[in-house]
Coordinates of C-alpha atoms in Angstrom, one line a residue:
X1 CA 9.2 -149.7 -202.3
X2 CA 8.8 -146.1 -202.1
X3 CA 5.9 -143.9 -200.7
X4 CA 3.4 -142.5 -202.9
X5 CA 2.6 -138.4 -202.9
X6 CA 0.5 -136.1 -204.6
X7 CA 1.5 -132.7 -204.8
X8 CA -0.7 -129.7 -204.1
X9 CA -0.1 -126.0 -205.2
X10 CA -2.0 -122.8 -205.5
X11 CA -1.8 -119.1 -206.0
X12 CA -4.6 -116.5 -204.9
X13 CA -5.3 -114.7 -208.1
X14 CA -6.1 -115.8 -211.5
X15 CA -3.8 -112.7 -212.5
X16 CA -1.1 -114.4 -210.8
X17 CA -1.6 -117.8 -212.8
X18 CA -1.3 -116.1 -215.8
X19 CA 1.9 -114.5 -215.1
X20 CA 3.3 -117.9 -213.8
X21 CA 5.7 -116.4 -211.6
X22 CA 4.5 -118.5 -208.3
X23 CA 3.1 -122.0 -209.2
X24 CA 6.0 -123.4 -211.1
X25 CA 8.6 -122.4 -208.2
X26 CA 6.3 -123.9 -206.0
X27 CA 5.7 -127.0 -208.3
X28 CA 9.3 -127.1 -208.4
X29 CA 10.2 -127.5 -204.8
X30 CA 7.7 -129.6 -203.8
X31 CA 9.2 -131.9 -206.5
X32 CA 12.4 -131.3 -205.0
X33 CA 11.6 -132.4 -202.1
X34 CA 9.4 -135.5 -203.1
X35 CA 12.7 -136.9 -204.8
X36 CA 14.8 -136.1 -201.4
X37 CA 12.1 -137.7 -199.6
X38 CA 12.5 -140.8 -202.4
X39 CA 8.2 -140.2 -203.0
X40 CA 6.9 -141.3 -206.2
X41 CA 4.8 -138.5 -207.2
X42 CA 1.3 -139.3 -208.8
X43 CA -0.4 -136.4 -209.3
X44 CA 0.2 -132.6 -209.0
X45 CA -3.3 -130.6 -208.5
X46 CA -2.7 -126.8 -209.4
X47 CA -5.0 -124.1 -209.4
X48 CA -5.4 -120.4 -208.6
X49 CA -7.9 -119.1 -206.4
X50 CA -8.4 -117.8 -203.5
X51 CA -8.7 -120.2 -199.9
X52 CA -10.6 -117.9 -198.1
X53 CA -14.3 -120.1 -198.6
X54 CA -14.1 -123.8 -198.6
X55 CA -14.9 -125.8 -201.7
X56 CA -12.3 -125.2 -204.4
X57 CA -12.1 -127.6 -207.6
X58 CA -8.9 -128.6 -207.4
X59 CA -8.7 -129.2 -203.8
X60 CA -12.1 -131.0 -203.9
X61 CA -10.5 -133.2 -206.7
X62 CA -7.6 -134.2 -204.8
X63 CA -9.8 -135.1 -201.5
X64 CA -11.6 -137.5 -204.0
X65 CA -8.4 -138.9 -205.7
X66 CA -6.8 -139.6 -202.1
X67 CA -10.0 -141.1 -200.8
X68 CA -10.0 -143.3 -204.6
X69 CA -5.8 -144.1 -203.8
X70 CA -5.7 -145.3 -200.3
X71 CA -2.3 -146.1 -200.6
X72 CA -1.2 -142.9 -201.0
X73 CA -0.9 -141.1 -197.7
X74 CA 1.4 -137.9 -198.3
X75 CA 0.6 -134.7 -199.8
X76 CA 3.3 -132.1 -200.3
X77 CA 2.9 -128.5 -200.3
X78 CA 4.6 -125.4 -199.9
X79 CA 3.5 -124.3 -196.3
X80 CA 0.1 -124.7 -194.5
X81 CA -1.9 -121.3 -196.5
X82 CA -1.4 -122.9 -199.9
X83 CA -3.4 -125.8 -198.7
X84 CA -6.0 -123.9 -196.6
X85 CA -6.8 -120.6 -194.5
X86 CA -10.1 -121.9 -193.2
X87 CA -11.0 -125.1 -190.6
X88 CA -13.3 -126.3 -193.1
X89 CA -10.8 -127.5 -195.6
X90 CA -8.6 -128.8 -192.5
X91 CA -11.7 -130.8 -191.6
X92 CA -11.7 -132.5 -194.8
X93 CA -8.4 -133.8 -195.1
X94 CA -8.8 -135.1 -191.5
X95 CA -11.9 -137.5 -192.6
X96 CA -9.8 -139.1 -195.4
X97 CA -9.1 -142.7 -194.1
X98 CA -5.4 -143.9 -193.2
X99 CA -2.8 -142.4 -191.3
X100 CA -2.1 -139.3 -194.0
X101 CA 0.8 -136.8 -193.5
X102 CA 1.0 -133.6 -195.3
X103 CA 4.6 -132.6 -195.5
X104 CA 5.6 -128.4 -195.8
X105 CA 8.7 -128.2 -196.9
X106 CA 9.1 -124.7 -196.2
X107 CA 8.4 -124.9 -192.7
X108 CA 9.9 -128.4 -192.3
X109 CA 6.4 -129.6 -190.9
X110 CA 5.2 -133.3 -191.1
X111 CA 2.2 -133.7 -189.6
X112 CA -0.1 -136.4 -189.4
X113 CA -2.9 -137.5 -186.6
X114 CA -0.1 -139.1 -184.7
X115 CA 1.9 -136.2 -184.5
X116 CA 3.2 -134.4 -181.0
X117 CA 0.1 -132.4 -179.3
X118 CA 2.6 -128.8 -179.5
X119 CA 3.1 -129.5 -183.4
X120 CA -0.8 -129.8 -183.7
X121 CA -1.8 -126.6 -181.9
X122 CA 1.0 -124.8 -183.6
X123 CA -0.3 -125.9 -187.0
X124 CA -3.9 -124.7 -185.8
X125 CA -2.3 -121.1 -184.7
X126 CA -0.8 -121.1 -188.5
X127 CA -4.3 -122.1 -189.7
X128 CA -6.1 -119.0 -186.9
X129 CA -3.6 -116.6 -188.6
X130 CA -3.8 -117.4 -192.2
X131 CA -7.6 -117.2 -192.0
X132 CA -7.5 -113.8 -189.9
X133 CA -4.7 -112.5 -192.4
X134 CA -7.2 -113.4 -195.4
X135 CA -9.9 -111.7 -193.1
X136 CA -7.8 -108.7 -191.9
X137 CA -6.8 -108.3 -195.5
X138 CA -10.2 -107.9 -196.6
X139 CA -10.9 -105.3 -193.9
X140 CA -8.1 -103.3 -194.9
X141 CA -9.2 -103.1 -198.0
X142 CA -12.7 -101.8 -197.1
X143 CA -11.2 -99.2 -195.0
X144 CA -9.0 -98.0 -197.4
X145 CA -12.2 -97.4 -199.4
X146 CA -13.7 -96.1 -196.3
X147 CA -11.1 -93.9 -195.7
X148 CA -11.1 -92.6 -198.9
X149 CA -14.7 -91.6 -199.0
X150 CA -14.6 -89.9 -195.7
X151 CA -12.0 -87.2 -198.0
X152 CA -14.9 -86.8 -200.5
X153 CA -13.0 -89.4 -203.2
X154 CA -15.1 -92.2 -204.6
X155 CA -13.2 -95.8 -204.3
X156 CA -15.0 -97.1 -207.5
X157 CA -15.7 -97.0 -211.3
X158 CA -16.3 -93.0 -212.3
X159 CA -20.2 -93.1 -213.6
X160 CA -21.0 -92.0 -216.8
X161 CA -20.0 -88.8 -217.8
X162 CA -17.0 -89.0 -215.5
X163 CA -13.9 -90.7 -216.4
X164 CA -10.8 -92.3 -214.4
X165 CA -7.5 -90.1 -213.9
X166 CA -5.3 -93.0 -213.1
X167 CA -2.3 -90.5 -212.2
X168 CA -3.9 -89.3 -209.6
X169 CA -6.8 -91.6 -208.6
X170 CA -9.3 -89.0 -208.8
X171 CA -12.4 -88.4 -210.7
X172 CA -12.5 -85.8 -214.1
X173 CA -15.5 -84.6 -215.7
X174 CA -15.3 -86.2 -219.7
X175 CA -16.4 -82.8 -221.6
X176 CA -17.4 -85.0 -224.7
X177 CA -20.2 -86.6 -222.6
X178 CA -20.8 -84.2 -219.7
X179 CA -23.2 -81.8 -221.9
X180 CA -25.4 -84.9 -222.8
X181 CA -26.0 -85.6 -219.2
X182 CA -27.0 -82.2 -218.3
X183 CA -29.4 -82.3 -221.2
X184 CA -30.6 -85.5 -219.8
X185 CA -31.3 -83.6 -216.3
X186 CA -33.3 -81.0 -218.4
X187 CA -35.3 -83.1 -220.4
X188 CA -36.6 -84.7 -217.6
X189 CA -37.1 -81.9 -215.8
X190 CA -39.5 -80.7 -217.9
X191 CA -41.7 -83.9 -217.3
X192 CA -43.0 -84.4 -220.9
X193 CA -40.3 -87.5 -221.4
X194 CA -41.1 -91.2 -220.1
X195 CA -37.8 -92.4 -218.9
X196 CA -38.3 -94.8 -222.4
X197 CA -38.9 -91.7 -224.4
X198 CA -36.3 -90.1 -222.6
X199 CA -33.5 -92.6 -223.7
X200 CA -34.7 -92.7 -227.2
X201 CA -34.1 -88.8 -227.4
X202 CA -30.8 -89.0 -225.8
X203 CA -30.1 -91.2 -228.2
X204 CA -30.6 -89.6 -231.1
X205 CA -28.3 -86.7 -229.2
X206 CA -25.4 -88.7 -229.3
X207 CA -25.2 -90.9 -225.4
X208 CA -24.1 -94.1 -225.4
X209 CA -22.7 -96.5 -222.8
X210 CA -19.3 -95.9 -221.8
X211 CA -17.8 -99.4 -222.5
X212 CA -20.1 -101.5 -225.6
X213 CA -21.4 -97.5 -226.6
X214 CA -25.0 -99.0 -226.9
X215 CA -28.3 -97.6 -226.4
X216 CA -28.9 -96.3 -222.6
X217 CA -31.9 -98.6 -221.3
X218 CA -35.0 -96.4 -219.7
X219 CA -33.9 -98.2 -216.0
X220 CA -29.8 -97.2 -216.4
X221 CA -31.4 -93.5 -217.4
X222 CA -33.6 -93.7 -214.2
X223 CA -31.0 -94.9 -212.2
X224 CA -28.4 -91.9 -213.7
X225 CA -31.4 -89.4 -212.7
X226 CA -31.8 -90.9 -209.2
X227 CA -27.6 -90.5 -209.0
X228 CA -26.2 -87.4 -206.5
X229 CA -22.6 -88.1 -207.6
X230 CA -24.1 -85.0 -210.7
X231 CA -24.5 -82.7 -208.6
X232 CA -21.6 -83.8 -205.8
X233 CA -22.5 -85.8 -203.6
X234 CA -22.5 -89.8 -203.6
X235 CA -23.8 -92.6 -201.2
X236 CA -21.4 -95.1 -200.0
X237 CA -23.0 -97.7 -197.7
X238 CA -25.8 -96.2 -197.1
X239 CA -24.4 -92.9 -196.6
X240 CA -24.5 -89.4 -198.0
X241 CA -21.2 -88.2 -198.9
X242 CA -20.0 -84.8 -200.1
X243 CA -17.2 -85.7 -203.3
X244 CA -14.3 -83.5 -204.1
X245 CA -14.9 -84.4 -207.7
X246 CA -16.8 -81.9 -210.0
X247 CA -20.3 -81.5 -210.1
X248 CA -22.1 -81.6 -213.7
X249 CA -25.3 -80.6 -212.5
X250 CA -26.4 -78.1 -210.4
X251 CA -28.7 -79.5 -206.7
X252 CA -31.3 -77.3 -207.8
X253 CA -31.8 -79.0 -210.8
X254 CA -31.2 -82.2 -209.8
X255 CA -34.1 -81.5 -207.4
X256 CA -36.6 -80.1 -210.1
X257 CA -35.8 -84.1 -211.8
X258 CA -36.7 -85.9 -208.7
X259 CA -40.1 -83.7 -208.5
X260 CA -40.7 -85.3 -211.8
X261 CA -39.7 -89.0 -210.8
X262 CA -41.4 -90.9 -208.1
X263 CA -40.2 -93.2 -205.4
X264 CA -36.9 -91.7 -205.1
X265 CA -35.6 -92.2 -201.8
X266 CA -33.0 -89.9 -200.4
X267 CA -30.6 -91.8 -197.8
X268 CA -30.0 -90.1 -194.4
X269 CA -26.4 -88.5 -193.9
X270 CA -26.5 -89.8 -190.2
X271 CA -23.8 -92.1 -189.2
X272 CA -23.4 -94.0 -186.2
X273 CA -20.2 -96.1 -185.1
X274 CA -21.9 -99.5 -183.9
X275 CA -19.5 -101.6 -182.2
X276 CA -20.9 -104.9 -183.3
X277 CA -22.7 -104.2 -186.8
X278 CA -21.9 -106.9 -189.0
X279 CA -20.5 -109.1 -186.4
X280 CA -23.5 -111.0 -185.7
X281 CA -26.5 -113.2 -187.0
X282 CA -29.9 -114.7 -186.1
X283 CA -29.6 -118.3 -185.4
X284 CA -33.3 -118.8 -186.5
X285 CA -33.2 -117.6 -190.2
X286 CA -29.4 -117.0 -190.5
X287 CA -30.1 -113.2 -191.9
X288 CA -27.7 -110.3 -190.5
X289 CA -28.3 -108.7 -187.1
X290 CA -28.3 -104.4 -187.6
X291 CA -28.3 -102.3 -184.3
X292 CA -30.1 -99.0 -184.1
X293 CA -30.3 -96.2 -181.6
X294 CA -33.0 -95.2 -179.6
X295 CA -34.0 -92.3 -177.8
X296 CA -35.9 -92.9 -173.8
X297 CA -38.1 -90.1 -173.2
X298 CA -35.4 -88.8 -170.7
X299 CA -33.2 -87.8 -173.3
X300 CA -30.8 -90.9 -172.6
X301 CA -29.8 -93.1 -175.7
X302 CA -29.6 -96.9 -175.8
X303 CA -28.2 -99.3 -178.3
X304 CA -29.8 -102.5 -179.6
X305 CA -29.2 -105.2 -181.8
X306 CA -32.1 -106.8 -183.9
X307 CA -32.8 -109.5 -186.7
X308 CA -32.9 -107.5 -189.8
X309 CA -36.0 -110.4 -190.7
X310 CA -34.7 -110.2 -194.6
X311 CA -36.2 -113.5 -195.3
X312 CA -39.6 -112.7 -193.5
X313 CA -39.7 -115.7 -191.6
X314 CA -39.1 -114.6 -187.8
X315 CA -42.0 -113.8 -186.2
X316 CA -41.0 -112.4 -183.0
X317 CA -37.5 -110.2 -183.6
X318 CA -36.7 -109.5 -180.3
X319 CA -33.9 -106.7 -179.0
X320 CA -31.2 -107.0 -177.6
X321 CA -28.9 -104.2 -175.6
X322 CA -25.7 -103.7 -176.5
X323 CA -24.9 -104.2 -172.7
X324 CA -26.0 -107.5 -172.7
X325 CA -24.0 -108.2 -175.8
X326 CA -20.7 -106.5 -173.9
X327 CA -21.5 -108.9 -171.3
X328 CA -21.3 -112.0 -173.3
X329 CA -18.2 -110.8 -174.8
X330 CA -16.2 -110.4 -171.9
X331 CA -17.5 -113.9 -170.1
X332 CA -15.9 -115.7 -173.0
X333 CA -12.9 -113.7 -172.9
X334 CA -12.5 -114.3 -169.4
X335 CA -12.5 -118.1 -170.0
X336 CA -9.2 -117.6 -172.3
X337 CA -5.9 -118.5 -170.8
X338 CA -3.5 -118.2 -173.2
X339 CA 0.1 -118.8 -172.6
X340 CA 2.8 -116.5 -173.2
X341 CA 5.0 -118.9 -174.5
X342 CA 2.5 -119.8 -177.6
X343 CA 2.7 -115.8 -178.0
X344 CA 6.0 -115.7 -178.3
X345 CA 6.4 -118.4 -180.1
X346 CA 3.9 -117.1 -182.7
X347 CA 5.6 -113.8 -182.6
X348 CA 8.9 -115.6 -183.6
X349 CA 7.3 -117.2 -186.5
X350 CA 4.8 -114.3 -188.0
X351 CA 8.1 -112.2 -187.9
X352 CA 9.9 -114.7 -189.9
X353 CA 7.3 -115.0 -192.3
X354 CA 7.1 -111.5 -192.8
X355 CA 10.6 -111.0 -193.9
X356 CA 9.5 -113.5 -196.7
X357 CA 6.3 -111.8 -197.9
X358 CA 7.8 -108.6 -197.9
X359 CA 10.3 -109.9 -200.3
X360 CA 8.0 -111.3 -203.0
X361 CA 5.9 -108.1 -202.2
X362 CA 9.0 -106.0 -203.6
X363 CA 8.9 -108.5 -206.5
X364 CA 5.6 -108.2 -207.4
X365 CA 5.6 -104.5 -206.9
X366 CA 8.4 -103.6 -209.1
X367 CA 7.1 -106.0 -212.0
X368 CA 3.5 -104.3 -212.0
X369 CA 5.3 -101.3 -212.3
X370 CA 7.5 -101.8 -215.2
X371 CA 3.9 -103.2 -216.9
X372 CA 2.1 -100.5 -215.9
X373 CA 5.1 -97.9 -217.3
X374 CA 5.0 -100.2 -220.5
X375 CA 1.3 -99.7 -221.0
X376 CA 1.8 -96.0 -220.7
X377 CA 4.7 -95.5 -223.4
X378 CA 2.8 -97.7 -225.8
X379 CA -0.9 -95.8 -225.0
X380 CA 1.6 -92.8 -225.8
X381 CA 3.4 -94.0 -228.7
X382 CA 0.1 -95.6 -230.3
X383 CA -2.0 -92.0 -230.0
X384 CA 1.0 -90.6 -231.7
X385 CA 0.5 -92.6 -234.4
X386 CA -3.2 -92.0 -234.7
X387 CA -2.5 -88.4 -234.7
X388 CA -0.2 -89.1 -237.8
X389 CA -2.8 -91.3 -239.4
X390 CA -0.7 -94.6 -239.3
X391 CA -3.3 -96.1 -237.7
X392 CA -7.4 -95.1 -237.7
X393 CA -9.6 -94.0 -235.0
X394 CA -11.3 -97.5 -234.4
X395 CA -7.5 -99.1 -234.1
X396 CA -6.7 -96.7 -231.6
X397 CA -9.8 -96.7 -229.6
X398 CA -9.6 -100.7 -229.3
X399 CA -5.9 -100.8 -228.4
X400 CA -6.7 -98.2 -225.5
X401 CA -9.9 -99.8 -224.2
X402 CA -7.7 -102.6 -223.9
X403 CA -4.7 -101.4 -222.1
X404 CA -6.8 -98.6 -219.8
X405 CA -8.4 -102.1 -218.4
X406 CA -5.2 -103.6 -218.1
X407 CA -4.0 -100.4 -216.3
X408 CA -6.8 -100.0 -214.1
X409 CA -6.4 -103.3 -213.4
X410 CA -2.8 -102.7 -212.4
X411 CA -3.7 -100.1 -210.2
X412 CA -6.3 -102.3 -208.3
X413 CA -3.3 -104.9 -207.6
X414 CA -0.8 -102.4 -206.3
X415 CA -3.5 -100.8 -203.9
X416 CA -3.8 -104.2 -202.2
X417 CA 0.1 -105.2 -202.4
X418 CA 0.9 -101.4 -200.3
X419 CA -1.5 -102.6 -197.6
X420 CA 1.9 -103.8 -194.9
X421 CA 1.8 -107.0 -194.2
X422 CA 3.9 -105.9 -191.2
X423 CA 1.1 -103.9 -190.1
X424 CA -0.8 -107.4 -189.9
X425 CA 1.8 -109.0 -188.0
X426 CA 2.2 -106.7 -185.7
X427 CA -1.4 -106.0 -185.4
X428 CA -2.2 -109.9 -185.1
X429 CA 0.4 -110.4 -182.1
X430 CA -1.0 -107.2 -180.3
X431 CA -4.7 -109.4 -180.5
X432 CA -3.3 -112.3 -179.2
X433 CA -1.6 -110.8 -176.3
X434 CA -5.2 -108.6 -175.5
X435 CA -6.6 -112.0 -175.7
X436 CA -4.6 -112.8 -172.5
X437 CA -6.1 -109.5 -170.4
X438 CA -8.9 -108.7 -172.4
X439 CA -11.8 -109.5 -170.5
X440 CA -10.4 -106.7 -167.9
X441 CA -9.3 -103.9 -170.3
X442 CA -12.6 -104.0 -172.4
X443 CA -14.1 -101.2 -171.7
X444 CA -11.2 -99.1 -172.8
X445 CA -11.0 -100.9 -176.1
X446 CA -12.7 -98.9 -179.3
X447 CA -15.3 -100.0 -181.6
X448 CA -13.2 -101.7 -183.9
X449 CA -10.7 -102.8 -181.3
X450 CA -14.1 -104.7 -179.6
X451 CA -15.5 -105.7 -183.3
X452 CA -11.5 -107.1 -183.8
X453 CA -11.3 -109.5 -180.9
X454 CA -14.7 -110.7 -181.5
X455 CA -13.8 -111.5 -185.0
X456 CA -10.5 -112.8 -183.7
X457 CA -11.4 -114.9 -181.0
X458 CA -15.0 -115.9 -181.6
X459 CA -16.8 -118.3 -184.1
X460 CA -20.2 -117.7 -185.3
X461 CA -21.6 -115.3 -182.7
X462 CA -24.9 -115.1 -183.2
X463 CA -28.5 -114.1 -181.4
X464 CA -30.6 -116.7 -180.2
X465 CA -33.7 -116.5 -178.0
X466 CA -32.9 -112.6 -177.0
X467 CA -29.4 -113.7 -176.1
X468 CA -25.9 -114.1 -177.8
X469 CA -24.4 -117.3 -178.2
X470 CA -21.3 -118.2 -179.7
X471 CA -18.3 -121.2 -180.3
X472 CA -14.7 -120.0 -180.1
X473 CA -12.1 -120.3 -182.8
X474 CA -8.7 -122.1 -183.0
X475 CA -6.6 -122.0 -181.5
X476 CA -8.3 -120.1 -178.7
X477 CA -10.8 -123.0 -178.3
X478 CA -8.0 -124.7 -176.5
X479 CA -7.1 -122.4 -174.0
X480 CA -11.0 -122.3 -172.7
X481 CA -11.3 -122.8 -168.8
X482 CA -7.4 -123.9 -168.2
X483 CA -6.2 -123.9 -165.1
X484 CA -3.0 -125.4 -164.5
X485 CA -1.5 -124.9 -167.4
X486 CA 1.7 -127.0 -166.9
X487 CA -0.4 -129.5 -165.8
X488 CA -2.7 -129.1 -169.3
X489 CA 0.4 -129.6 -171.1
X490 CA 1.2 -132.5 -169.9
X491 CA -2.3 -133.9 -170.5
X492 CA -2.1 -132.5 -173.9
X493 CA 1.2 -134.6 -174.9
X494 CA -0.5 -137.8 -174.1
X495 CA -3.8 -136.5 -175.4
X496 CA -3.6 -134.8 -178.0
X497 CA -8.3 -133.8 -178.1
X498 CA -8.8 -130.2 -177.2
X499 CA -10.4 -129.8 -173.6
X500 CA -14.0 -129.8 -173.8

């Protein structure tokens, strides 16, 4: 009688669903290898989102169906990040009764909870990697805005007034709308317009939205007067920014409008690097921990680390040094003994998967490319025709709206697929092997090296009590106070539970 499987497939974009280049292959193979395997196949869940956060549909549907099916103990999947890049979803599949094996049959893995103690903590250092790659990848992103602002160019939609210049990625002044903003900047200089008023005369002048061409509500006209990307500048986290774009507005009369307008709060343009902003929270009411800088009497500056108290429920926020926090950090990288042969050995493996990815990078690179020079031609050829009078203004205006989304949308995509994997690799080896000396090269490490191994290495760090606490991640959390490590391996064959 033959085994029962399901099958389990998924791609990280809806985009990428829709273009159907990745779940039928992978549907495919995992059939192929069912009938090699002589598995009846019951069910195949599909779905495409990302794995980043636990809890998707299809996923959640399967755990129910197995736990319904009892008798069927095999899933099949492509490799271990199709099925999960987080411990969460690993945890589920490991509470399913019955001795269940999920088979990937492009790494030729079988695992199951009887499987050798090596092939365990290998799978785990696949799952540490996916999840830091889904991470890393996120980062990457942010700092490619980041970077962007720090050259004056701003990383998001152009406001209103402003368009898009997708050839370039910059920001043009639209001269069919800019003159209506700078009337709205005069009409409320003069302070005899409410901002309600104020929208009903602009109105009547001609501004509309820039997508639905509506009415301007009185709080998106207060918001546009508040906004120092007219007069060129623009806040980005927080942070004052001079832009390389055009200004449509001059700063003295943007000034004359906040005069006019109360509660306007101007950000400050100061910016500090601190080393662990963002990498922390407060164990009592879970909201984020900022730092801030503070200035002794002597002169001398000190750093400390605070509940922001969002939620208004902590009565006593109490401060922490950034000394102390360094402290912390470096005890529970001292506990780490990580063996250079699990380095190498994930060296080996990220490299080989990298030769992969870069391969259905240059795929999907050159087919968003052809799009994106299809969607050009027929933007060109269509305004051609308007200009003729084959087709009428509305036509024209609905086909472009239509392809200038699809195109910016194209644009988005290839930003993200020109971040280098390689870079990640590479990166994500060099971590691991810091791992193994960290503790003693710390203090040469900068910010974001420090705010990097903490992220790598460390699970849920978090103030408690005026003090930082924190769990360590797989597959670090089994490398934690080793000292004989030929003598741990042994220990680990025949028991395959993590050291306490």
């Amino acid at each position: 009688m033959s085994q029962e499987a399901v099958i389990y497939v998924r791609v990280s974009s809806k985009e990428q669903e829709r273009e159907g280049y990745s779940i039928p292959s992978q549907k495919k193979h995992c059939i192929e290898y069912a009938n090699k395997k002589g598995f009846k196949v019951l069910k195949v869940f599909a779905e495409a989102e990302t794995a980043k956060q636990a809890g998707r549909a299809e996923f959640r549907k399967m755990l129910v169906y197995l736990d319904e099916h009892p008798g069927c103990q095999n899933i099949i999947v492509e490799k271990p990040d199709r099925l999960y890049r987080n411990f969460g979803d690993k945890l589920a599949l490991q509470d399913l009764s019955g001795d269940l094996k999920l088979h990937f049959f492009k790494t030729g893995q079988i695992l199951s909870k009887n499987s050798k103690a090596s092939d365990k903590l290998h799978h785990d250092i696949d799952v540490a990697f996916s999840n830091y790659y889904s991470n890393n990848l996120s980062e990457e992103v942010k700092k490619g805005h980041t970077e962007k602002v720090e050259q004056g160019g701003w990383p998001g939609d152009a406001p209103l007034g402003y368009r898009n210049k997708l050839e370039d990625r910059t920001i043009q002044i639209n001269p069919d709308v800019a003159p209506l903003i700078i009337k709205t900047f005069e009409l409320a200089a003069t302070g005899q317009f409410s901002l309600r008023s104020l929208a009903d005369q602009m109105y009547k002048l001609g501004l509309r939205s820039k997508r639905a061409k509506n009415k301007i509500s009185h709080s998106r006209v207060a918001t546009m007067l508040k906004n120092p990307f007219y007069y060129g500048y623009f806040n980005w986290k927080g942070v004052l920014y001079k832009g390389s774009h055009e200004p449509i507005v001059t700063k003295e009369l943007y000034d004359r409008v906040q005069e006019k307008m109360s509660g306007v709060c101007r950000p400050s343009s100061s910016k500090v690097n601190l080393t662990y902003m963002g990498s922390m929270v407060c164990s009592h009411c879970g909201c984020a921990i900022t730092g801030e800088v503070k200035r002794k009497p002597s002169g001398k500056t000190y750093i400390y680390y605070h509940c922001t108290n969002g939620k208004r429920v902590c009565d006593n926020v109490k401060y922490l040094r950034e000394e102390k926090v360094e402290e912390t950090v470096k005890a529970a990288l001292r506990k780490i003994k990580l063996p250079i042969d699990v380095i190498e050995w994930t060296r080996e493996k990220l490299m080989a998967e990298s030769l992969i990815e870069q391969n259905v990078r240059a795929k999907k690179e050159k087919q968003l490319k052809t799009r994106l020079a299809e969607l050009n031609h027929r933007k060109s050829h269509a305004y051609d025709h308007y200009l003729d009078g084959t087709i009428d203004l509305e036509m024209w205006e609905l086909k472009s709206k239509k392809w200038s989304e699809e195109v910016t949308s194209i644009q988005q995509e290839l930003d993200t697929i020109e971040l280098k994997h390689d870079t990640f690799i590479k990166r994500g080896i060099y971590l691991m092997e810091l791992a193994r000396k960290a503790s003693s090269l710390f203090d040469e490490l900068t910010p974001d090296e420090k705010r990097e191994m903490v992220s790598l290495v460390l699970s849920n760090p978090r103030i408690e009590n005026g003090s930082m606490q924190y769990d360590y991640k797989k597959p670090f959390s089994m490398f934690v106070n080793v000292v004989d490590l030929a003598k741990w391996r042994g220990g680990r064959d025949s028991n395959p539970r993590p050291p306490a």
